[in-house]
Tab-separated table of C-alpha atoms in Angstrom:
chain	number	residue	atom	x	y	z
A	642	UNK	CA	-39.330	47.674	31.328
A	643	UNK	CA	-36.299	45.657	33.329
A	644	UNK	CA	-37.964	41.938	32.147
A	645	UNK	CA	-37.649	43.102	28.314
A	646	UNK	CA	-34.007	44.374	29.047
A	647	UNK	CA	-32.955	41.482	30.168
A	648	UNK	CA	-34.284	39.568	27.173
A	649	UNK	CA	-33.243	41.688	25.206
A	650	UNK	CA	-29.847	41.560	26.633
A	651	UNK	CA	-29.962	37.930	26.844
A	652	UNK	CA	-31.397	37.493	22.931
A	653	UNK	CA	-28.066	39.497	22.025
A	654	UNK	CA	-25.640	36.867	23.867
A	655	UNK	CA	-26.954	33.957	22.688
A	656	UNK	CA	-26.769	35.800	18.808
A	657	UNK	CA	-23.022	35.960	19.765
A	658	UNK	CA	-22.679	32.218	20.774
A	659	UNK	CA	-20.957	30.543	17.381
A	660	UNK	CA	-21.948	26.974	16.387
A	661	UNK	CA	-19.904	24.042	18.067
A	662	UNK	CA	-16.707	23.117	15.974
A	663	UNK	CA	-17.186	20.032	14.388
A	664	UNK	CA	-14.801	17.049	12.887
A	665	UNK	CA	-14.783	16.187	9.420
A	666	UNK	CA	-13.768	13.049	8.820
A	667	UNK	CA	-12.378	12.084	4.733
A	668	UNK	CA	-11.414	8.630	3.452
A	669	UNK	CA	-8.587	8.762	0.989
A	670	UNK	CA	-7.977	5.833	-1.811
A	671	UNK	CA	-6.934	4.828	-4.693
A	672	UNK	CA	-3.475	5.618	-6.727
A	673	UNK	CA	-0.133	3.626	-4.576
A	674	UNK	CA	2.302	5.594	-7.631
A	675	UNK	CA	0.859	8.768	-6.315
A	676	UNK	CA	0.848	8.116	-2.419
A	677	UNK	CA	4.108	10.193	-1.704
A	678	UNK	CA	2.618	13.373	-3.835
A	679	UNK	CA	-1.097	13.550	-2.023
A	680	UNK	CA	0.520	12.613	1.452
A	681	UNK	CA	2.829	16.320	0.362
A	682	UNK	CA	0.176	18.214	-0.555
A	683	UNK	CA	-1.869	17.610	1.734
A	684	UNK	CA	0.185	17.835	4.616
A	685	UNK	CA	1.868	21.154	3.669
A	686	UNK	CA	-0.420	22.693	1.635
A	687	UNK	CA	-3.976	22.168	3.492
A	688	UNK	CA	-3.459	21.831	7.348
A	689	UNK	CA	-1.874	24.085	9.414
A	690	UNK	CA	1.203	23.010	11.107
A	691	UNK	CA	-0.518	24.225	14.684
A	692	UNK	CA	-1.977	20.885	16.306
A	693	UNK	CA	-1.320	19.054	13.738
A	694	UNK	CA	-0.637	14.986	14.328
A	695	UNK	CA	-0.185	12.273	12.081
A	696	UNK	CA	0.449	8.192	12.175
A	697	UNK	CA	2.560	6.495	11.765
A	698	UNK	CA	4.510	9.442	12.087
A	699	UNK	CA	7.870	10.956	10.981
A	700	UNK	CA	7.692	10.164	7.095
A	701	UNK	CA	4.259	8.648	6.547
A	702	UNK	CA	4.096	9.808	3.035
A	703	UNK	CA	5.946	5.929	1.580
A	704	UNK	CA	3.069	4.308	3.622
A	705	UNK	CA	0.284	2.739	2.059
A	706	UNK	CA	-1.871	3.786	5.050
A	707	UNK	CA	-1.449	6.617	7.041
A	708	UNK	CA	-3.966	9.217	9.171
A	709	UNK	CA	-3.654	13.188	9.497
A	710	UNK	CA	-5.506	15.169	11.817
A	711	UNK	CA	-5.617	18.790	12.535
A	712	UNK	CA	-7.442	22.101	10.909
A	713	UNK	CA	-7.131	23.479	7.574
A	714	UNK	CA	-8.841	27.320	8.144
A	715	UNK	CA	-8.405	28.032	4.748
A	716	UNK	CA	-11.607	25.943	4.056
A	717	UNK	CA	-12.913	24.785	7.235
A	718	UNK	CA	-12.590	27.125	9.633
A	719	UNK	CA	-12.793	26.001	13.161
A	720	UNK	CA	-13.188	22.749	12.778
A	721	UNK	CA	-10.793	19.296	13.378
A	722	UNK	CA	-10.474	17.431	9.869
A	723	UNK	CA	-9.003	13.838	9.879
A	724	UNK	CA	-7.909	12.294	6.594
A	725	UNK	CA	-7.596	8.600	6.977
A	726	UNK	CA	-6.040	7.552	3.460
A	727	UNK	CA	-5.481	3.454	2.325
A	728	UNK	CA	-3.766	3.336	-1.088
A	729	UNK	CA	-4.883	-0.060	-3.105
A	730	UNK	CA	-4.281	1.144	-6.497
A	731	UNK	CA	-6.252	3.055	-8.939
A	732	UNK	CA	-8.610	0.703	-10.609
A	733	UNK	CA	-9.783	-0.670	-7.149
A	734	UNK	CA	-9.945	3.039	-5.953
A	735	UNK	CA	-12.336	3.708	-9.197
A	736	UNK	CA	-14.343	0.697	-7.931
A	737	UNK	CA	-15.159	2.035	-3.959
A	738	UNK	CA	-16.458	4.453	-5.461
A	739	UNK	CA	-18.306	3.084	-8.394
A	740	UNK	CA	-19.591	0.544	-5.325
A	741	UNK	CA	-20.196	2.538	-2.688
A	742	UNK	CA	-20.520	0.025	-0.174
A	743	UNK	CA	-16.987	-1.451	-0.665
A	744	UNK	CA	-15.039	-1.131	2.634
A	745	UNK	CA	-10.831	-0.270	2.752
A	746	UNK	CA	-9.275	-0.781	6.594
A	747	UNK	CA	-8.381	2.789	7.849
A	748	UNK	CA	-6.462	3.843	10.735
A	749	UNK	CA	-9.278	5.431	12.950
A	750	UNK	CA	-7.015	7.694	15.142
A	751	UNK	CA	-3.387	8.417	15.240
A	752	UNK	CA	-2.780	5.414	18.114
A	753	UNK	CA	-3.177	3.208	15.369
A	754	UNK	CA	-6.422	1.421	16.512
A	755	UNK	CA	-8.215	0.455	13.051
A	756	UNK	CA	-11.543	0.482	11.055
A	757	UNK	CA	-13.213	-0.124	7.907
A	758	UNK	CA	-14.947	2.401	6.511
A	759	UNK	CA	-16.397	3.371	2.606
A	760	UNK	CA	-14.347	5.707	0.877
A	761	UNK	CA	-15.269	9.212	0.054
A	762	UNK	CA	-12.990	10.004	-3.160
A	763	UNK	CA	-10.124	8.122	-4.561
A	764	UNK	CA	-6.583	9.070	-6.823
A	765	UNK	CA	-6.406	7.343	-9.549
A	766	UNK	CA	-3.219	7.092	-12.287
A	767	UNK	CA	-5.677	6.289	-15.284
A	768	UNK	CA	-9.544	8.080	-16.381
A	769	UNK	CA	-12.244	6.325	-14.645
A	770	UNK	CA	-13.358	5.383	-18.078
A	771	UNK	CA	-10.476	3.443	-18.860
A	772	UNK	CA	-11.723	0.925	-16.106
A	773	UNK	CA	-14.449	-1.631	-16.100
A	774	UNK	CA	-16.251	0.937	-13.476
A	775	UNK	CA	-16.380	3.784	-15.236
A	776	UNK	CA	-18.060	6.927	-13.360
A	777	UNK	CA	-21.478	9.118	-14.369
A	778	UNK	CA	-20.324	12.104	-14.826
A	779	UNK	CA	-23.808	13.143	-13.797
A	780	UNK	CA	-22.962	11.431	-10.254
A	781	UNK	CA	-19.302	11.766	-10.047
A	782	UNK	CA	-16.979	14.889	-10.365
A	783	UNK	CA	-13.255	13.425	-12.120
A	784	UNK	CA	-10.386	16.064	-11.863
A	785	UNK	CA	-6.778	15.970	-13.404
A	786	UNK	CA	-4.503	17.056	-10.415
A	787	UNK	CA	-1.070	16.107	-12.416
A	788	UNK	CA	0.428	13.948	-14.850
A	789	UNK	CA	2.406	10.841	-13.161
A	790	UNK	CA	4.764	9.752	-15.500
A	791	UNK	CA	6.034	6.036	-15.004
A	792	UNK	CA	9.462	3.949	-16.029
A	793	UNK	CA	10.589	0.541	-16.556
A	794	UNK	CA	13.389	-0.957	-14.532
A	795	UNK	CA	15.175	-3.807	-14.064
A	796	UNK	CA	16.778	-5.202	-10.834
A	797	UNK	CA	20.888	-5.234	-9.806
A	798	UNK	CA	20.777	-9.144	-11.038
A	799	UNK	CA	19.826	-8.743	-14.638
A	800	UNK	CA	22.797	-7.817	-16.831
A	801	UNK	CA	23.731	-4.017	-17.495
A	802	UNK	CA	23.647	-4.513	-20.791
A	803	UNK	CA	20.037	-4.421	-20.721
A	804	UNK	CA	19.229	-0.608	-21.133
A	805	UNK	CA	16.301	-0.268	-22.948
A	806	UNK	CA	12.871	-1.566	-24.035
A	807	UNK	CA	10.835	-0.712	-27.088
A	808	UNK	CA	6.834	-1.741	-27.046
A	809	UNK	CA	7.661	-4.096	-30.042
A	810	UNK	CA	9.596	-6.032	-27.020
A	811	UNK	CA	6.801	-5.687	-24.488
A	812	UNK	CA	4.273	-7.121	-27.272
A	813	UNK	CA	6.007	-10.477	-26.645
A	814	UNK	CA	7.165	-10.058	-23.381
A	815	UNK	CA	4.221	-9.051	-21.240
A	816	UNK	CA	1.409	-11.563	-21.824
A	817	UNK	CA	4.420	-14.385	-21.153
A	818	UNK	CA	5.270	-13.007	-18.339
A	819	UNK	CA	8.563	-14.592	-18.969
A	820	UNK	CA	11.219	-14.896	-21.947
A	821	UNK	CA	14.562	-15.539	-22.846
A	822	UNK	CA	17.144	-13.097	-21.438
A	823	UNK	CA	18.918	-12.812	-24.918
A	824	UNK	CA	15.578	-11.585	-26.090
A	825	UNK	CA	16.543	-8.391	-24.554
A	826	UNK	CA	20.305	-8.632	-24.884
A	827	UNK	CA	21.116	-9.894	-28.145
A	828	UNK	CA	23.405	-12.468	-27.088
A	829	UNK	CA	23.348	-16.119	-28.094
A	830	UNK	CA	25.168	-17.164	-24.921
A	831	UNK	CA	21.686	-15.904	-22.978
A	832	UNK	CA	19.359	-18.206	-24.385
A	833	UNK	CA	19.442	-20.499	-21.874
A	834	UNK	CA	18.572	-18.200	-19.141
A	835	UNK	CA	15.377	-16.430	-18.796
A	836	UNK	CA	13.827	-12.679	-17.672
A	837	UNK	CA	10.370	-12.648	-15.744
A	838	UNK	CA	7.919	-9.305	-15.294
A	839	UNK	CA	7.267	-8.477	-12.225
A	840	UNK	CA	3.641	-7.802	-12.579
A	841	UNK	CA	1.030	-5.562	-11.122
A	842	UNK	CA	-2.969	-6.666	-10.451
A	843	UNK	CA	-5.605	-5.313	-12.420
A	844	UNK	CA	-6.560	-3.317	-9.405
A	845	UNK	CA	-3.006	-1.082	-10.626
A	846	UNK	CA	-3.595	2.403	-12.973
A	847	UNK	CA	-0.019	1.848	-13.135
A	848	UNK	CA	-0.594	-1.447	-15.237
A	849	UNK	CA	-3.515	-0.560	-17.097
A	850	UNK	CA	-0.899	2.690	-18.364
A	851	UNK	CA	1.515	-0.042	-19.373
A	852	UNK	CA	-0.196	-2.187	-21.476
A	853	UNK	CA	-2.316	0.651	-23.145
A	854	UNK	CA	0.601	2.267	-24.553
A	855	UNK	CA	2.410	-1.036	-25.265
A	856	UNK	CA	-0.587	-2.055	-26.497
A	857	UNK	CA	-0.961	-5.136	-25.440
A	858	UNK	CA	-4.139	-6.755	-24.084
A	859	UNK	CA	-5.716	-10.035	-22.763
A	860	UNK	CA	-4.601	-12.087	-19.695
A	861	UNK	CA	-1.117	-12.282	-18.941
A	862	UNK	CA	0.796	-15.267	-16.736
A	863	UNK	CA	1.716	-13.715	-13.661
A	864	UNK	CA	4.579	-14.470	-11.850
A	865	UNK	CA	5.535	-14.175	-7.901
A	866	UNK	CA	9.181	-14.039	-6.449
A	867	UNK	CA	8.682	-17.318	-3.750
A	868	UNK	CA	10.796	-16.950	-1.010
A	869	UNK	CA	9.643	-20.399	1.033
A	870	UNK	CA	12.246	-23.104	-0.425
A	871	UNK	CA	9.987	-25.402	1.205
A	872	UNK	CA	6.983	-25.365	-1.144
A	873	UNK	CA	8.449	-24.770	-4.264
A	874	UNK	CA	10.620	-27.924	-4.306
A	875	UNK	CA	13.392	-26.671	-2.322
A	876	UNK	CA	14.664	-23.562	-3.962
A	877	UNK	CA	13.766	-19.807	-3.891
A	878	UNK	CA	12.979	-18.821	-7.345
A	879	UNK	CA	9.594	-17.318	-9.178
A	880	UNK	CA	6.776	-19.720	-9.372
A	881	UNK	CA	3.751	-18.978	-11.277
A	882	UNK	CA	0.521	-17.215	-9.445
A	883	UNK	CA	-2.143	-18.876	-8.034
A	884	UNK	CA	-3.646	-16.434	-5.668
A	885	UNK	CA	-4.702	-12.849	-5.117
A	886	UNK	CA	-2.240	-10.737	-2.874
A	887	UNK	CA	-2.370	-8.316	-0.176
A	888	UNK	CA	-5.708	-6.182	-0.586
A	889	UNK	CA	-6.108	-7.543	-4.934
A	890	UNK	CA	-9.613	-7.856	-6.267
A	891	UNK	CA	-9.405	-8.227	-9.894
A	892	UNK	CA	-6.445	-10.468	-10.513
A	893	UNK	CA	-2.944	-12.351	-9.829
A	894	UNK	CA	-0.101	-9.971	-9.108
A	895	UNK	CA	1.602	-7.289	-7.016
A	896	UNK	CA	-0.585	-4.337	-5.660
A	897	UNK	CA	1.322	-1.574	-5.326
A	898	UNK	CA	4.430	-0.038	-6.715
A	899	UNK	CA	6.127	-0.970	-2.975
A	900	UNK	CA	5.048	-4.602	-3.090
A	901	UNK	CA	6.979	-4.417	-6.589
A	902	UNK	CA	10.183	-2.791	-5.927
A	903	UNK	CA	10.524	-5.251	-2.821
A	904	UNK	CA	10.024	-8.078	-4.584
A	905	UNK	CA	12.676	-6.856	-7.541
A	906	UNK	CA	15.242	-6.208	-4.898
A	907	UNK	CA	14.793	-9.940	-2.807
A	908	UNK	CA	14.832	-11.681	-6.580
A	909	UNK	CA	18.662	-12.467	-7.579
A	910	UNK	CA	17.835	-13.246	-10.996
A	911	UNK	CA	17.231	-11.550	-14.069
A	912	UNK	CA	13.584	-9.168	-13.592
A	913	UNK	CA	12.342	-6.534	-14.939
A	914	UNK	CA	9.310	-4.054	-13.679
A	915	UNK	CA	6.758	-0.766	-14.122
A	916	UNK	CA	7.037	1.718	-11.459
A	917	UNK	CA	6.306	5.461	-10.635
A	918	UNK	CA	9.050	7.549	-9.927
A	919	UNK	CA	8.646	7.344	-6.421
A	920	UNK	CA	8.786	3.004	-6.272
A	921	UNK	CA	11.350	3.118	-8.942
A	922	UNK	CA	14.221	5.085	-7.132
A	923	UNK	CA	13.747	2.480	-4.122
A	924	UNK	CA	14.809	-0.441	-6.975
A	925	UNK	CA	18.178	-0.711	-6.118
A	926	UNK	CA	18.502	3.065	-5.281
A	927	UNK	CA	17.427	4.002	-8.126
A	928	UNK	CA	20.553	3.126	-10.452
A	929	UNK	CA	18.460	1.054	-12.992
A	930	UNK	CA	15.810	2.710	-14.517
A	931	UNK	CA	16.002	1.977	-18.428
A	932	UNK	CA	14.887	4.205	-21.645
A	933	UNK	CA	11.473	3.023	-23.133
A	934	UNK	CA	11.676	3.437	-27.030
A	935	UNK	CA	14.698	5.399	-26.695
A	936	UNK	CA	14.091	7.680	-24.439
A	937	UNK	CA	14.037	8.466	-20.187
A	938	UNK	CA	10.718	10.590	-19.264
A	939	UNK	CA	13.347	13.531	-18.219
A	940	UNK	CA	16.864	14.548	-20.422
A	941	UNK	CA	18.712	14.285	-16.466
A	942	UNK	CA	17.748	10.908	-15.726
A	943	UNK	CA	20.083	8.504	-16.623
A	944	UNK	CA	20.853	4.382	-16.224
A	945	UNK	CA	23.577	3.989	-13.526
A	946	UNK	CA	23.134	7.374	-11.884
A	947	UNK	CA	20.681	8.465	-9.197
A	948	UNK	CA	17.986	9.803	-10.015
A	949	UNK	CA	17.615	13.903	-9.402
A	950	UNK	CA	15.275	15.236	-6.744
A	951	UNK	CA	13.654	17.966	-9.246
A	952	UNK	CA	13.798	15.674	-12.659
A	953	UNK	CA	13.052	18.242	-15.930
A	954	UNK	CA	10.761	15.825	-17.606
A	955	UNK	CA	11.398	17.513	-20.565
A	956	UNK	CA	11.029	14.423	-22.291
A	957	UNK	CA	7.239	13.909	-21.187
A	958	UNK	CA	6.676	17.250	-21.151
A	959	UNK	CA	7.628	18.027	-24.996
A	960	UNK	CA	6.042	14.731	-26.388
A	961	UNK	CA	9.185	12.327	-26.699
A	962	UNK	CA	7.946	9.892	-23.699
A	963	UNK	CA	4.673	8.722	-24.076
A	964	UNK	CA	4.637	6.050	-20.775
A	965	UNK	CA	2.520	8.501	-18.756
A	966	UNK	CA	-0.788	9.291	-17.778
A	967	UNK	CA	-3.070	11.840	-15.898
A	968	UNK	CA	-3.567	11.686	-12.034
A	969	UNK	CA	-6.932	12.110	-11.576
A	970	UNK	CA	-8.917	12.988	-8.429
A	971	UNK	CA	-12.570	11.635	-8.161
A	972	UNK	CA	-15.689	11.628	-5.644
A	973	UNK	CA	-19.192	12.086	-5.471
A	974	UNK	CA	-21.385	15.186	-6.381
A	975	UNK	CA	-23.376	14.346	-2.873
A	976	UNK	CA	-23.019	12.153	-0.179
A	977	UNK	CA	-25.766	9.442	-0.297
A	978	UNK	CA	-24.206	5.990	1.136
A	979	UNK	CA	-23.217	4.826	4.582
A	980	UNK	CA	-19.889	5.398	6.420
A	981	UNK	CA	-19.463	9.298	5.530
A	982	UNK	CA	-20.201	11.830	8.406
A	983	UNK	CA	-19.596	14.622	5.564
A	984	UNK	CA	-21.395	16.503	3.147
A	985	UNK	CA	-21.382	16.720	-0.463
A	986	UNK	CA	-20.771	20.009	-0.764
A	987	UNK	CA	-18.065	19.479	2.601
A	988	UNK	CA	-15.735	16.932	-0.117
A	989	UNK	CA	-16.059	19.254	-2.815
A	990	UNK	CA	-14.610	22.146	-1.117
A	991	UNK	CA	-11.405	19.884	-0.240
A	992	UNK	CA	-11.199	18.068	-3.572
A	993	UNK	CA	-11.163	21.320	-5.620
A	994	UNK	CA	-8.627	22.548	-3.015
A	995	UNK	CA	-6.587	19.758	-3.379
A	996	UNK	CA	-6.823	19.534	-6.874
A	997	UNK	CA	-6.293	23.721	-7.286
A	998	UNK	CA	-10.066	24.134	-9.118
A	999	UNK	CA	-12.153	27.045	-8.397
A	1000	UNK	CA	-16.422	27.036	-8.065
A	1001	UNK	CA	-16.167	26.744	-11.651
A	1002	UNK	CA	-14.098	23.701	-11.500
A	1003	UNK	CA	-11.087	25.947	-13.773
A	1004	UNK	CA	-8.215	24.654	-12.968
A	1005	UNK	CA	-6.014	27.962	-11.819
A	1006	UNK	CA	-2.176	27.151	-11.712
A	1007	UNK	CA	-0.407	27.268	-8.730
A	1008	UNK	CA	-3.427	28.019	-6.369
A	1009	UNK	CA	-2.521	28.024	-2.853
A	1010	UNK	CA	-2.494	24.714	-0.869
A	1011	UNK	CA	-3.451	22.937	-4.514
A	1012	UNK	CA	-1.161	19.991	-5.686
A	1013	UNK	CA	0.358	22.288	-8.031
A	1014	UNK	CA	1.359	24.789	-5.631
A	1015	UNK	CA	3.593	21.207	-3.888
A	1016	UNK	CA	4.314	19.814	-6.959
A	1017	UNK	CA	5.921	23.540	-7.760
A	1018	UNK	CA	7.961	24.466	-4.676
A	1019	UNK	CA	8.840	20.892	-2.859
A	1020	UNK	CA	10.970	18.116	-3.493
A	1021	UNK	CA	11.481	15.133	-4.409
A	1022	UNK	CA	9.604	15.924	-7.891
A	1023	UNK	CA	7.187	12.824	-9.106
A	1024	UNK	CA	5.043	14.318	-10.535
A	1025	UNK	CA	4.375	17.193	-13.890
A	1026	UNK	CA	2.506	20.013	-13.712
A	1027	UNK	CA	-0.931	20.220	-15.827
A	1028	UNK	CA	0.225	24.082	-17.037
A	1029	UNK	CA	3.881	22.697	-18.223
A	1030	UNK	CA	2.885	20.244	-20.409
A	1031	UNK	CA	3.140	21.047	-24.408
A	1032	UNK	CA	1.551	17.985	-25.208
A	1033	UNK	CA	-1.664	16.015	-24.286
A	1034	UNK	CA	-3.576	12.731	-24.791
A	1035	UNK	CA	-7.409	12.449	-25.077
A	1036	UNK	CA	-7.199	8.300	-23.659
A	1037	UNK	CA	-4.547	6.984	-21.631
A	1038	UNK	CA	-1.988	5.252	-23.871
A	1039	UNK	CA	-3.824	7.045	-26.982
A	1040	UNK	CA	-1.833	9.591	-29.445
A	1041	UNK	CA	0.110	12.326	-27.925
A	1042	UNK	CA	-0.019	15.334	-29.596
A	1043	UNK	CA	0.627	19.574	-29.153
C-alpha cells in the first residue's frame, strides 16, 4: 500500500511540472520605408517591458538592423522571443521568402554578434504580385497592415521655386535620371544647369510604387553622388552608376531610404528623390517635401515647414493623393526550410497579432498589440490605418476608387 501511495504521489507531482521555457527566434526583413513603424509596433505592442532588451539601444527604430529579446506573454507565455531584423527593401524581402535559401546578416544577440540566416517573414510596401517574385497563396499568407504614403522631395541645393512635380514631368525625368533644371523651374536661364534623380534599386518597394504610379517602365540611368574626387576628374559630383551598392541584389541604385536621404543631404547640386515620410523628414529637416500633382499626402504638410508629428493624411484617405501603397506582411504557411527553429503555427500567431488579424484572418481594427493600434496611439505617425481609408485600389499604381 505504501508503495502504491508513494507512486501515486510521485505521479501527481510529475503531472504538475510544466514544460521547459522555449526560445523562439523570428527573422524579419523587407521594407526600409516601414522599418520605424515595424520597430515601434513590435517593441511597444507585443513585448512586455519586463526583461526587455534590444541592440542597438536606445533608438534602434531608425536603423535597418536591430534585435529585440524578451517575453510576449499574450502570445507565448513563459517563452523568450527574439526578433532579429534586417530591412533591405521590400522586393528583396519578398525574394527572401520566394527563394527560402536566401540569407541575410542579422544580430545573433544583444551583444552585437553577427550571423547569417534565412527570413521568417517580410514587410513589403507592395503586394508580391507586383514584383518579379509573386508568392503562391497556397504556400504563403499576405496580410495588409496599413497604408504607406510616399513623397517627392528636393534637396537644400535645389531652387525653392520647385515646389511640385507632375506625373507627366516624371515620365520624362525618371528614365533619364537627369534633365535640365529649366524643365522644372520654367526659367530659361536654368537651361544650362541640371537636376538629378537620386534613385532606389529594384530591391525597393518605394521605387516599384513610384514608377507604377507615374506609369514609367524600363531600365533608367542611375546616378550616384560621388565623394571620392580622385576617382572622377578631381571633382565631387553625380556619376553614372556602374556598381551595386550595399546589399542590393537586382539593380543599380540606393537600397534604403536612409541611404537616399544621406545622399540628398550630401549633394551640393540640384537633386530630387522619392521617400517614405520618416526618411523624407531627414532631408534638410523635412522642409523640402514637394506636392505631387498639386497635392501633399496630408493638407497639414507644407513645403518649407516642419512635418507635423501626427499628419492627418486626409488627401490619402479621401483619394486626392495617389503615391501610396498597401503595406503588407508576408510569411510562409509552414516552415520547411533551414535556419528556422520556430513552427509555422507560431509564425502565424506572431504575424497575425502584429498585423491585427483574428484566427479566421479577419482584420480587427485596433487589435491590442497590432500595428493598427500602435499607429492610432503613438507618434510620430508615418502611416495610415486601414480602417481610416475612404478609398482603395486593386493594384500598385492602379486606379483609386471609393
